[in-house]
Coordinates of C-alpha atoms (C1' of nucleotides) in Angstrom, one line a residue:
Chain T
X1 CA 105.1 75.0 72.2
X2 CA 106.2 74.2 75.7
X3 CA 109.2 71.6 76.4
X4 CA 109.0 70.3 79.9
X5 CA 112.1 68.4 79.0
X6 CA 114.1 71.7 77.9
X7 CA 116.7 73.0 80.3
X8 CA 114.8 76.4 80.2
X9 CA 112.6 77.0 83.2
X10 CA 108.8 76.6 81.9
X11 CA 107.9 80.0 83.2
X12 CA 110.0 81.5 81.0
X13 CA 109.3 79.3 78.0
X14 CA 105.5 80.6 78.9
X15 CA 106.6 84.3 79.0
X16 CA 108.6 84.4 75.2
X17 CA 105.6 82.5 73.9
X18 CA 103.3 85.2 74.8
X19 CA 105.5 87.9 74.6
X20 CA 105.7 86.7 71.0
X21 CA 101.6 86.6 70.5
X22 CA 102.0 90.2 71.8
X23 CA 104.4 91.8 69.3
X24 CA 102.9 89.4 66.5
X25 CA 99.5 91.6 67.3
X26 CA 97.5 88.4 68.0
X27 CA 96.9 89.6 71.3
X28 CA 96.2 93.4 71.4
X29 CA 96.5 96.0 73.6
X30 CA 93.2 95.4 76.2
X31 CA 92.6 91.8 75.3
X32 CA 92.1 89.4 78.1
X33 CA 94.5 86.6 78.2
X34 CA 93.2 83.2 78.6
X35 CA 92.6 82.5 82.1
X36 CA 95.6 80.9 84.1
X37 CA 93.7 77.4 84.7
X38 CA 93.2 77.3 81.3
X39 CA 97.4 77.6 80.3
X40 CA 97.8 75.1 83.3
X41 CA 95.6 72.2 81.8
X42 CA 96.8 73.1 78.3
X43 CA 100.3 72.7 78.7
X44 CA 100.4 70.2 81.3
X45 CA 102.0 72.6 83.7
X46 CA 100.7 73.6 87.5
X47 CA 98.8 76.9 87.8
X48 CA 101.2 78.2 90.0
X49 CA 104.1 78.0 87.2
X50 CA 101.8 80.1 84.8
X51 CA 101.5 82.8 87.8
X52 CA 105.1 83.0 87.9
X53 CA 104.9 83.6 83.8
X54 CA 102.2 86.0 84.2
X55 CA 103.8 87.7 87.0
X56 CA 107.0 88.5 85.4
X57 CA 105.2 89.9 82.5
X58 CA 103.3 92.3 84.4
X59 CA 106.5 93.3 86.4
X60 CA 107.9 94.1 82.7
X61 CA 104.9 96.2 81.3
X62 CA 103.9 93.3 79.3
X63 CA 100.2 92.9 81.1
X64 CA 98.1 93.9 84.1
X65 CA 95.3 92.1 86.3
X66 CA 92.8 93.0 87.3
X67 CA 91.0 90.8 90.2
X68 CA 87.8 88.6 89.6
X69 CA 88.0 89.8 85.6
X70 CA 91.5 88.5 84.4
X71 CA 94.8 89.2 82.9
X72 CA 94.9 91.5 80.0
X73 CA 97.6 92.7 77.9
X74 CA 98.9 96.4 78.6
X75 CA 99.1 99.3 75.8
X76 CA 102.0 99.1 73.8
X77 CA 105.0 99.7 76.1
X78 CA 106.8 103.1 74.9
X79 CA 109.4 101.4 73.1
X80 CA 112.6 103.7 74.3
X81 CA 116.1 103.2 75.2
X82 CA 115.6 104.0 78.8
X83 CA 113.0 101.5 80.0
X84 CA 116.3 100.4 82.2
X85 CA 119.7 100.5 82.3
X86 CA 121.7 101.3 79.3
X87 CA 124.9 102.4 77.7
X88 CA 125.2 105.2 75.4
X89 CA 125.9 102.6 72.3
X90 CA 122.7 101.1 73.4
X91 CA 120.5 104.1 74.1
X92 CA 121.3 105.5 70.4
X93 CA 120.8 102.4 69.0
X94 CA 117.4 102.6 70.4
X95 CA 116.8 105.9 69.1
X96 CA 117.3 104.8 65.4
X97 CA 120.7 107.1 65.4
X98 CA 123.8 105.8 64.5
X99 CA 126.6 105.6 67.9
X100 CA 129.9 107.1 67.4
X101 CA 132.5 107.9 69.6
X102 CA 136.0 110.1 70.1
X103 CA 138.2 109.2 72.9
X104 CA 139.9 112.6 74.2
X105 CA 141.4 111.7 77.2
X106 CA 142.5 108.4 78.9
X107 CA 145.0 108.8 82.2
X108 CA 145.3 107.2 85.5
X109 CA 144.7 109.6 87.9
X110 CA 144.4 110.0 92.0
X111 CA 140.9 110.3 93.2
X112 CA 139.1 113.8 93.9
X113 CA 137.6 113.4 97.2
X114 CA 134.5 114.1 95.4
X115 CA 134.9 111.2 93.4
X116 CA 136.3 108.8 95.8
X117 CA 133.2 109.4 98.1
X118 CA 130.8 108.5 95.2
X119 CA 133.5 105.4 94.0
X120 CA 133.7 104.5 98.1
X121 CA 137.5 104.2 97.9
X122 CA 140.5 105.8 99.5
X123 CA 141.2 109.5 98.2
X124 CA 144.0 109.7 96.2
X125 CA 143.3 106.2 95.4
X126 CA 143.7 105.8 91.2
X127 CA 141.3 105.8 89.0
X128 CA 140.6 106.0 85.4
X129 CA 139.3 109.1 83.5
X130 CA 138.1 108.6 80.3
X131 CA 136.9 111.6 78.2
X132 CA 134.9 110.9 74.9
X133 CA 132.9 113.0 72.3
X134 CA 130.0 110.6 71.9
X135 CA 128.5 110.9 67.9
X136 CA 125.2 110.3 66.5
X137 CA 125.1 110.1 63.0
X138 CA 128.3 110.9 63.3
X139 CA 127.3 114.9 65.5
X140 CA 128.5 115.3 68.6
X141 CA 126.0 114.7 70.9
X142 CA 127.5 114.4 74.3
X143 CA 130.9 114.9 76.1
X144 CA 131.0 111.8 78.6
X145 CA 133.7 111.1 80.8
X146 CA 134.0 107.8 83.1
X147 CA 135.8 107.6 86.6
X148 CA 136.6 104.2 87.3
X149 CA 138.7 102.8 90.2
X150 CA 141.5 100.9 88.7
X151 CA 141.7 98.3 91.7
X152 CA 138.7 97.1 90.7
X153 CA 138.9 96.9 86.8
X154 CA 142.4 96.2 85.7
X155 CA 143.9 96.6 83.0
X156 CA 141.8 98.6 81.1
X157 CA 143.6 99.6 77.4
X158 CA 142.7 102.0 75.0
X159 CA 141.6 99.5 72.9
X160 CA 139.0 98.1 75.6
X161 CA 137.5 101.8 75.5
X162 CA 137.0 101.7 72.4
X163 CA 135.3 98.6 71.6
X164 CA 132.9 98.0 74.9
X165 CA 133.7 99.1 78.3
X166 CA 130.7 97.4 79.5
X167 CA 131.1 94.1 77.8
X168 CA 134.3 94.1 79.1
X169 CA 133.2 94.6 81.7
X170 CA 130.2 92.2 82.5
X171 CA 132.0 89.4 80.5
X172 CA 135.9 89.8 81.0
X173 CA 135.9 90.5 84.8
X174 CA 132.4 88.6 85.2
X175 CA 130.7 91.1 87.2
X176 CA 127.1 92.4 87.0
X177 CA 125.8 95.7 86.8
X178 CA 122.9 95.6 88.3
X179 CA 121.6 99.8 89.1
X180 CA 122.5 103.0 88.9
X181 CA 121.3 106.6 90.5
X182 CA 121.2 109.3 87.5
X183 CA 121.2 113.1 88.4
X184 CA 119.8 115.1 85.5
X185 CA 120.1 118.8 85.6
X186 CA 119.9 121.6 83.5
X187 CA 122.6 124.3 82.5
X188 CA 124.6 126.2 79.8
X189 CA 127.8 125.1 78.2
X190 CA 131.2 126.1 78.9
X191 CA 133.5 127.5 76.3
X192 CA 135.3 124.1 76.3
X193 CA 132.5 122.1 76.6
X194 CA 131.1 124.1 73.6
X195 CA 133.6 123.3 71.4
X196 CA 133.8 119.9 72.0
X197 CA 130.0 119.6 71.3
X198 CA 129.9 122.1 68.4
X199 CA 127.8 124.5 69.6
X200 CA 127.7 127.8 70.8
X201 CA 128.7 128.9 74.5
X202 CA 126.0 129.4 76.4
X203 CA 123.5 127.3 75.0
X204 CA 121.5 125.3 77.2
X205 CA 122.7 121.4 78.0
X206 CA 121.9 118.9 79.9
X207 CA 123.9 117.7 82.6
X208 CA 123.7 114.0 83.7
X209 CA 125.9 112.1 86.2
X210 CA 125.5 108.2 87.1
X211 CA 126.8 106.7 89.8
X212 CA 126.7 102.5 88.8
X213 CA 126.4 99.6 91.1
X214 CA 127.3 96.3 91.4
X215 CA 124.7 93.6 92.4
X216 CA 126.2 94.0 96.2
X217 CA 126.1 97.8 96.0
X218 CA 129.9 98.5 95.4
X219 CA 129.7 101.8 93.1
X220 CA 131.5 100.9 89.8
X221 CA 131.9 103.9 88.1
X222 CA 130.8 107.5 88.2
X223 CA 130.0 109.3 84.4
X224 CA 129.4 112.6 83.9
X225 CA 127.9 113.7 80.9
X226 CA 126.8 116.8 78.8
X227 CA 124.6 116.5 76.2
X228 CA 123.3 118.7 73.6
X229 CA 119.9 120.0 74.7
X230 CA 119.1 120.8 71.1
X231 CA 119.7 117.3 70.1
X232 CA 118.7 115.1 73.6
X233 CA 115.8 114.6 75.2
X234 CA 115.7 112.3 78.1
X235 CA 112.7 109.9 79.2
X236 CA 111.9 107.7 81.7
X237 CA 109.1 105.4 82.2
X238 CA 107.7 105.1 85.9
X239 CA 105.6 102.7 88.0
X240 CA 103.8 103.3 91.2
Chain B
X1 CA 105.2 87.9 114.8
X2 CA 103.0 86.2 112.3
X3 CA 99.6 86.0 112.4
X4 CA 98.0 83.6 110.2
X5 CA 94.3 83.6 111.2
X6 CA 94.9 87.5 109.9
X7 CA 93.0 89.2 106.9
X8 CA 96.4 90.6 106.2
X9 CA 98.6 87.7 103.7
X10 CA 100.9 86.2 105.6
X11 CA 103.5 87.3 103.2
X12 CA 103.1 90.8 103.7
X13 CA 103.7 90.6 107.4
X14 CA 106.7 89.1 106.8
X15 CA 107.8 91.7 104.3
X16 CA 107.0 94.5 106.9
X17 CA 108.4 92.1 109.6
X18 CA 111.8 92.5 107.6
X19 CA 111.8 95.9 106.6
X20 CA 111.5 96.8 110.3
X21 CA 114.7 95.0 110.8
X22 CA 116.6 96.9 108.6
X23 CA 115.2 100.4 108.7
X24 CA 116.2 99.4 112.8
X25 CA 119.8 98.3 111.9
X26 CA 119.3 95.0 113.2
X27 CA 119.9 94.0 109.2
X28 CA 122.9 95.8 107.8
X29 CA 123.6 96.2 104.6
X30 CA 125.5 93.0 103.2
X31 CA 124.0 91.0 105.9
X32 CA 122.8 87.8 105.2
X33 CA 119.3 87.1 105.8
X34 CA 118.2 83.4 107.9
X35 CA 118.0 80.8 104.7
X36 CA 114.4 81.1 103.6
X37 CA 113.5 77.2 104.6
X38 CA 114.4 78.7 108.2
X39 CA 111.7 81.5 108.3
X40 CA 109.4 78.5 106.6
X41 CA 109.9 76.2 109.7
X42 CA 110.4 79.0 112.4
X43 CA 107.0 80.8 111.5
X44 CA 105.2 77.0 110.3
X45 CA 104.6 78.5 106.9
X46 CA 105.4 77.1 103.6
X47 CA 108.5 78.4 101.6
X48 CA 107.0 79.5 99.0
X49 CA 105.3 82.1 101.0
X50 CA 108.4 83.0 102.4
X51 CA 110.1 83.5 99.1
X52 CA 106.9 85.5 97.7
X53 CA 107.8 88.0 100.5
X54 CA 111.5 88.1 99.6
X55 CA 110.8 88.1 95.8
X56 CA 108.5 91.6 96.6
X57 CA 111.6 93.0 99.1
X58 CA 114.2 91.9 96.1
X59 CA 112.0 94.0 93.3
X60 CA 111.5 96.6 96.1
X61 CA 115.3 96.9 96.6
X62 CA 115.8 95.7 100.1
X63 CA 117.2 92.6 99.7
X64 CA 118.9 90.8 96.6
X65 CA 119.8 86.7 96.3
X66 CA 122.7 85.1 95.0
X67 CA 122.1 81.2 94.1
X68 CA 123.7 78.7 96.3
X69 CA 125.3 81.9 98.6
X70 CA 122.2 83.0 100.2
X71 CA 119.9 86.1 100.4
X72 CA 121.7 89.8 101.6
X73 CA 120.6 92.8 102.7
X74 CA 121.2 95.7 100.1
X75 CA 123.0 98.5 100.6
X76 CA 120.5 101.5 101.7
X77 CA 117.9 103.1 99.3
X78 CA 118.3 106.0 97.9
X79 CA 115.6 108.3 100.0
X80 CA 114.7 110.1 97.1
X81 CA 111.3 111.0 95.7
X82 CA 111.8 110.0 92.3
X83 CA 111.5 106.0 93.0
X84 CA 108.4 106.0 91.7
X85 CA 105.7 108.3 90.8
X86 CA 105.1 111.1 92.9
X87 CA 103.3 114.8 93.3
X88 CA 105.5 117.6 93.3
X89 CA 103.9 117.9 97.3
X90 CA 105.8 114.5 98.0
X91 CA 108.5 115.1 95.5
X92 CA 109.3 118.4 97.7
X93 CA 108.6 116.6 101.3
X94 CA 110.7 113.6 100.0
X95 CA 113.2 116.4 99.6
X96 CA 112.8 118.3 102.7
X97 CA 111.7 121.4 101.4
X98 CA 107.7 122.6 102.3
X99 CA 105.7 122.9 98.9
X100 CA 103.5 125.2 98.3
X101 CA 101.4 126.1 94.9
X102 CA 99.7 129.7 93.7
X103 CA 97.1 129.0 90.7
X104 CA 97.6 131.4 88.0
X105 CA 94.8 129.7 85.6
X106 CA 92.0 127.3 85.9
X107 CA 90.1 126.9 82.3
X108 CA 88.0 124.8 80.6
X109 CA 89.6 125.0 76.7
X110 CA 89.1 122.9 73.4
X111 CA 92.4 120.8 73.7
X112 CA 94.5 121.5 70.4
X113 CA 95.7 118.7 68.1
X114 CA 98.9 118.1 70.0
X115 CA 97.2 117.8 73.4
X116 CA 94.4 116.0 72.0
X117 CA 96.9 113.5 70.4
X118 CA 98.3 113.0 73.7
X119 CA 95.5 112.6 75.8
X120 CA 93.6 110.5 73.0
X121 CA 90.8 112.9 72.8
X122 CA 88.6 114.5 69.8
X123 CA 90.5 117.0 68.6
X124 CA 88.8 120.3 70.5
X125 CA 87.6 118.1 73.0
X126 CA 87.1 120.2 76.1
X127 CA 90.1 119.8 78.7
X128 CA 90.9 121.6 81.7
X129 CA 94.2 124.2 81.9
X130 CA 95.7 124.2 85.4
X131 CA 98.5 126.9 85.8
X132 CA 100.2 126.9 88.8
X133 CA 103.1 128.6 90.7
X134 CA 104.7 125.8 92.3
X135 CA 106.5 126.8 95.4
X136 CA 109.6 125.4 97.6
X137 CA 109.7 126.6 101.0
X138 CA 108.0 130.0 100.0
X139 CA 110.4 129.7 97.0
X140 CA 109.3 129.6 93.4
X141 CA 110.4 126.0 92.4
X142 CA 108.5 125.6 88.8
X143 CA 105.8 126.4 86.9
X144 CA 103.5 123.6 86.0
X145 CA 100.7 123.4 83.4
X146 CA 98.3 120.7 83.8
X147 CA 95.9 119.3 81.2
X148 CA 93.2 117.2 81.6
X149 CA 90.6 115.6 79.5
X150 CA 87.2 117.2 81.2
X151 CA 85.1 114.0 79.9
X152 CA 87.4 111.5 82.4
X153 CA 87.3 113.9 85.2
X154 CA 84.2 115.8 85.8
X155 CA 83.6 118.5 88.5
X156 CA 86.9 119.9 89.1
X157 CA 86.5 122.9 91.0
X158 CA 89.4 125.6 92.3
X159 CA 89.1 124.2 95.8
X160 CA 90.0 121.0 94.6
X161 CA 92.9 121.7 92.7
X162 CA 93.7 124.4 95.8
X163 CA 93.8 121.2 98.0
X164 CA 94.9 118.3 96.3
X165 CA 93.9 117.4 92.9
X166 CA 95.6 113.4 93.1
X167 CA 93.6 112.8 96.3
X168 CA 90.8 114.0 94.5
X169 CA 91.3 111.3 91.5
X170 CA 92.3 108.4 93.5
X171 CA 90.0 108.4 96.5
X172 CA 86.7 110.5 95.0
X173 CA 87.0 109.1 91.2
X174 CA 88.7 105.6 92.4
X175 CA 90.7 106.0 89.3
X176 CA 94.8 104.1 89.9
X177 CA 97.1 106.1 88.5
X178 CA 99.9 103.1 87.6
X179 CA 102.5 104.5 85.4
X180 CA 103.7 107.1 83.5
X181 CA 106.0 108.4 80.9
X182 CA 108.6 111.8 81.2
X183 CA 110.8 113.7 78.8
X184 CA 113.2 115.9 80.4
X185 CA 115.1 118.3 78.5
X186 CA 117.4 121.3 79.4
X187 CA 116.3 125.0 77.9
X188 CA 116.5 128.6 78.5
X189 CA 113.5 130.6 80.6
X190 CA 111.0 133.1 78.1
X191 CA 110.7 136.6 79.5
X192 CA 106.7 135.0 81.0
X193 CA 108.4 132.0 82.8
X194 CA 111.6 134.0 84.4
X195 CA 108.9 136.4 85.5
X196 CA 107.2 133.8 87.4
X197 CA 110.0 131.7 88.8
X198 CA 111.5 134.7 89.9
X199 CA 114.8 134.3 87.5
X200 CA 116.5 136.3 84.4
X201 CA 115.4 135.9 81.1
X202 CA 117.9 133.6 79.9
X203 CA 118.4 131.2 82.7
X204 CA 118.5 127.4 82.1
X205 CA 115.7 125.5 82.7
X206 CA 114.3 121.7 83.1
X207 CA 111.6 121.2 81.1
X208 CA 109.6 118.2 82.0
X209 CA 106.7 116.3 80.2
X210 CA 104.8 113.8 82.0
X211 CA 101.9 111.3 80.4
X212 CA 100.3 109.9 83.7
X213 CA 98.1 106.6 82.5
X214 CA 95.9 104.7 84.5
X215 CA 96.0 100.4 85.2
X216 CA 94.4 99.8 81.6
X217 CA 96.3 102.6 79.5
X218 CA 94.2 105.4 79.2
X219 CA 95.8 108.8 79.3
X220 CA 94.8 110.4 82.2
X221 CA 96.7 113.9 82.5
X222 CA 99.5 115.7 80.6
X223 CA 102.0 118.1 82.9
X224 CA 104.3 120.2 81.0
X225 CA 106.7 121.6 84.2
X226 CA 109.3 124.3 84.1
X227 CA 111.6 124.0 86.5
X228 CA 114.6 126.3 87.6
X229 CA 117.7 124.7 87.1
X230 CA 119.4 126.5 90.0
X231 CA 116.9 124.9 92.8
X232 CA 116.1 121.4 91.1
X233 CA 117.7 118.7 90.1
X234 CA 115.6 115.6 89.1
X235 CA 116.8 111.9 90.2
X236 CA 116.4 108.7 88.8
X237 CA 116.9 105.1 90.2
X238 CA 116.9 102.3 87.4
X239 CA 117.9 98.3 87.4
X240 CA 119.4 96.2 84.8
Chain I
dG1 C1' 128.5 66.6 100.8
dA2 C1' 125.9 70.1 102.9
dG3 C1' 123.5 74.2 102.4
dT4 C1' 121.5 77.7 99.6
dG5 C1' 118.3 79.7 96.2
dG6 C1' 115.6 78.2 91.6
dT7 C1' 111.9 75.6 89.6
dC8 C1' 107.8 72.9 89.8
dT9 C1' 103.7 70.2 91.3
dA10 C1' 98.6 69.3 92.5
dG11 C1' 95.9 70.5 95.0
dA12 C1' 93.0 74.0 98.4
dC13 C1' 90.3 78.0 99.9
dC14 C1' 89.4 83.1 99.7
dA15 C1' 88.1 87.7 97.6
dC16 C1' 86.3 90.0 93.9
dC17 C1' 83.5 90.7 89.6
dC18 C1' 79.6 89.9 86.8
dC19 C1' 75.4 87.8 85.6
Chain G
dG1 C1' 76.6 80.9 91.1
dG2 C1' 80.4 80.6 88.2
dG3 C1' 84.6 82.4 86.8
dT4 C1' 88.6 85.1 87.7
dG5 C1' 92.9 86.3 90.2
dG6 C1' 95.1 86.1 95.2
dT7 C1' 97.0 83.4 98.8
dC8 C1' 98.8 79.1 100.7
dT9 C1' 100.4 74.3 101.5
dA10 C1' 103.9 70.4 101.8
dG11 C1' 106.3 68.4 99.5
dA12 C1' 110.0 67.4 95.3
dC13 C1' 114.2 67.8 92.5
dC14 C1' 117.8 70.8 90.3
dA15 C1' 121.8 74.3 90.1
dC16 C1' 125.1 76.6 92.3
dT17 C1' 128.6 77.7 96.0
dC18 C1' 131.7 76.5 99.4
dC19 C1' 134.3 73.5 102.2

DNA sequence: GAGTGGTCTAGACCACCCC
DNA sequence: GGGTGGTCTAGACCACTCC
């Protein structure tokens, strides 16, 4: 089950293994684990390595402790699309809906001041904007549109947009998105913004905007987004 | 700096030891922190103590490590209430604004199939209704109904939910509140809730759901909020 | 090659829970 | 008292970055 000879770290080994029990329903929600000694002298691996299994799980909703009683596994995590970071593809995909999208607009233009104070870069300085109608099951569910600086991601195509921006991203350019600050608000749509979305003016949307960092905390991109409040809801999971 | 004959772990001073440094400017954001085997000799502790207290300020979002460069300081937090579960009291001091709250029901009902389900109750189960006015510098902010299942929290009384109805959980019942779920959609106020935030009929709104759940799972409280969409806006940090 | 973080060991003692 | 997680040690070797 565990190979000390495997290039993958043990602890991690440890943490698919009972991340797998978990989903398999051999461990249930409010089960005690086995104790940590006892994973140690089973595998042949130091306590301190299964603390650093056990600890990641509980970081991830996977279990909780409890002192002097033991480890025990957590109710079933609320299996959404916004336990984290993720794009729209990703979030629908989680939803069980089927991700679309319609690119309306794709330009080089100078920076708002507005925008190049969330981007941190010179005003004036160019950017992308990218407009989309983004589809569920083939609806219109959101209009999104994406301000990135174009010193720092070149040579973005219309072609890029439309397959992944994010994979290009991450895997082209090699950088990491590591967090992002979303404002969620509520208000009504604009004539424009209604016929994009297919629905009347005036109905109630929702109105998110996400500024994205970088593992150093250079902003990436801002998005803002409007989405159908008669078709979105939006959930987040919290810790203390 | 370190005291190691204290009850206090020795990694947690050194955590607060750190965060001092930065909130005084003495670590600036992109700063690199001394190599960790440093703080190991300097303080005569072991390195893996030190890295326990970076790994906390790295999932806290102080600091973050990159392999074989070193460990920097991150760029500053956002000071916002939402990293992490809060009251609308702390959610409103977080934002500068003074709360205040004006009860407009306090009942003992039989909790209907849909709270029941939520709460994971018998159907009719008795829970408490808690109506309240909640207030933003004198300002109606939201409306916020409260349930609770009257079996897990005995002896509520109006004083208590007058002062502060968390306190009264945590530090009378010793119950953790550890996590919780919220759905946050965008709507239009009823005649009932534009009367009592003070808005037209009409009006958009943020309506917010939130399952609190204590260390082990168990459903502690639902809050269905109402919140006017020209005075709030709600904020969300999230990683990769 | 030198320096950094990443993983791992084989112990130790403490604090808390339950019987 | 026995079992659990919480903290801590003093090393070791690996992987990565930079010069």
């Amino acid at each position: 089950m565990i190979n000390k000879n495997s290039p993958i770290p043990i602890y991690y080994q440890l943490e698919e293994l009972i991340k797998v029990l978990i989903e398999k329903g051999e461990l249930k929600p409010g089960d005690a684990l086995p104790p940590e000694r006892e994973y140690a002298e089973k595998y042949h691996i130091s306590r301190m390595t299964v603390r650093q299994a056990f600890t990641d799980l509980v970081n991830e909703g996977y279990l909780y402790r409890q002192q002097g009683k033991g480890t025990f596994v957590a109710e079933r995590k609320i299996e959404q699309g916004l336990q984290g970071l993720t794009s729209f593809t990703e979030d629908m995909i989680a939803r069980g809906l089927k991700p679309g999208s319609k690119l309306v607009k794709f330009e080089m233009i100078p920076a708002s001041s507005q925008i190049a104070g969330q981007l941190k870069i010179a005003e004036y300085g160019p950017v992308y904007e990218i407009s989309r109608i983004r589809l569920a099951d083939d609806v219109p569910m959101a209009l999104e549109t994406n301000y990135i600086s174009a010193n720092l991601i070149k040579g973005i195509t219309e072609d890029i947009v439309n397959e992944s921006l994010y994979a290009y991203i991450e895997e082209k350019l090699n950088l990491r998105i590591v967090s992002a600050t979303q404002t969620i608000e509520s208000s009504i749509a604009s004539q424009s913004e209604a016929n994009n979305l297919n629905i009347k003016k005036g109905s109630p949307v929702l109105l998110i905007q996400q500024n994205t960092y970088l593992l150093d905390g250079t902003p990436l991109e801002l998005v803002k987004s409007v989405y159908r409040a008669d078709r979105y809801k939006f959930i987040v999971q919290m810790k203390r």
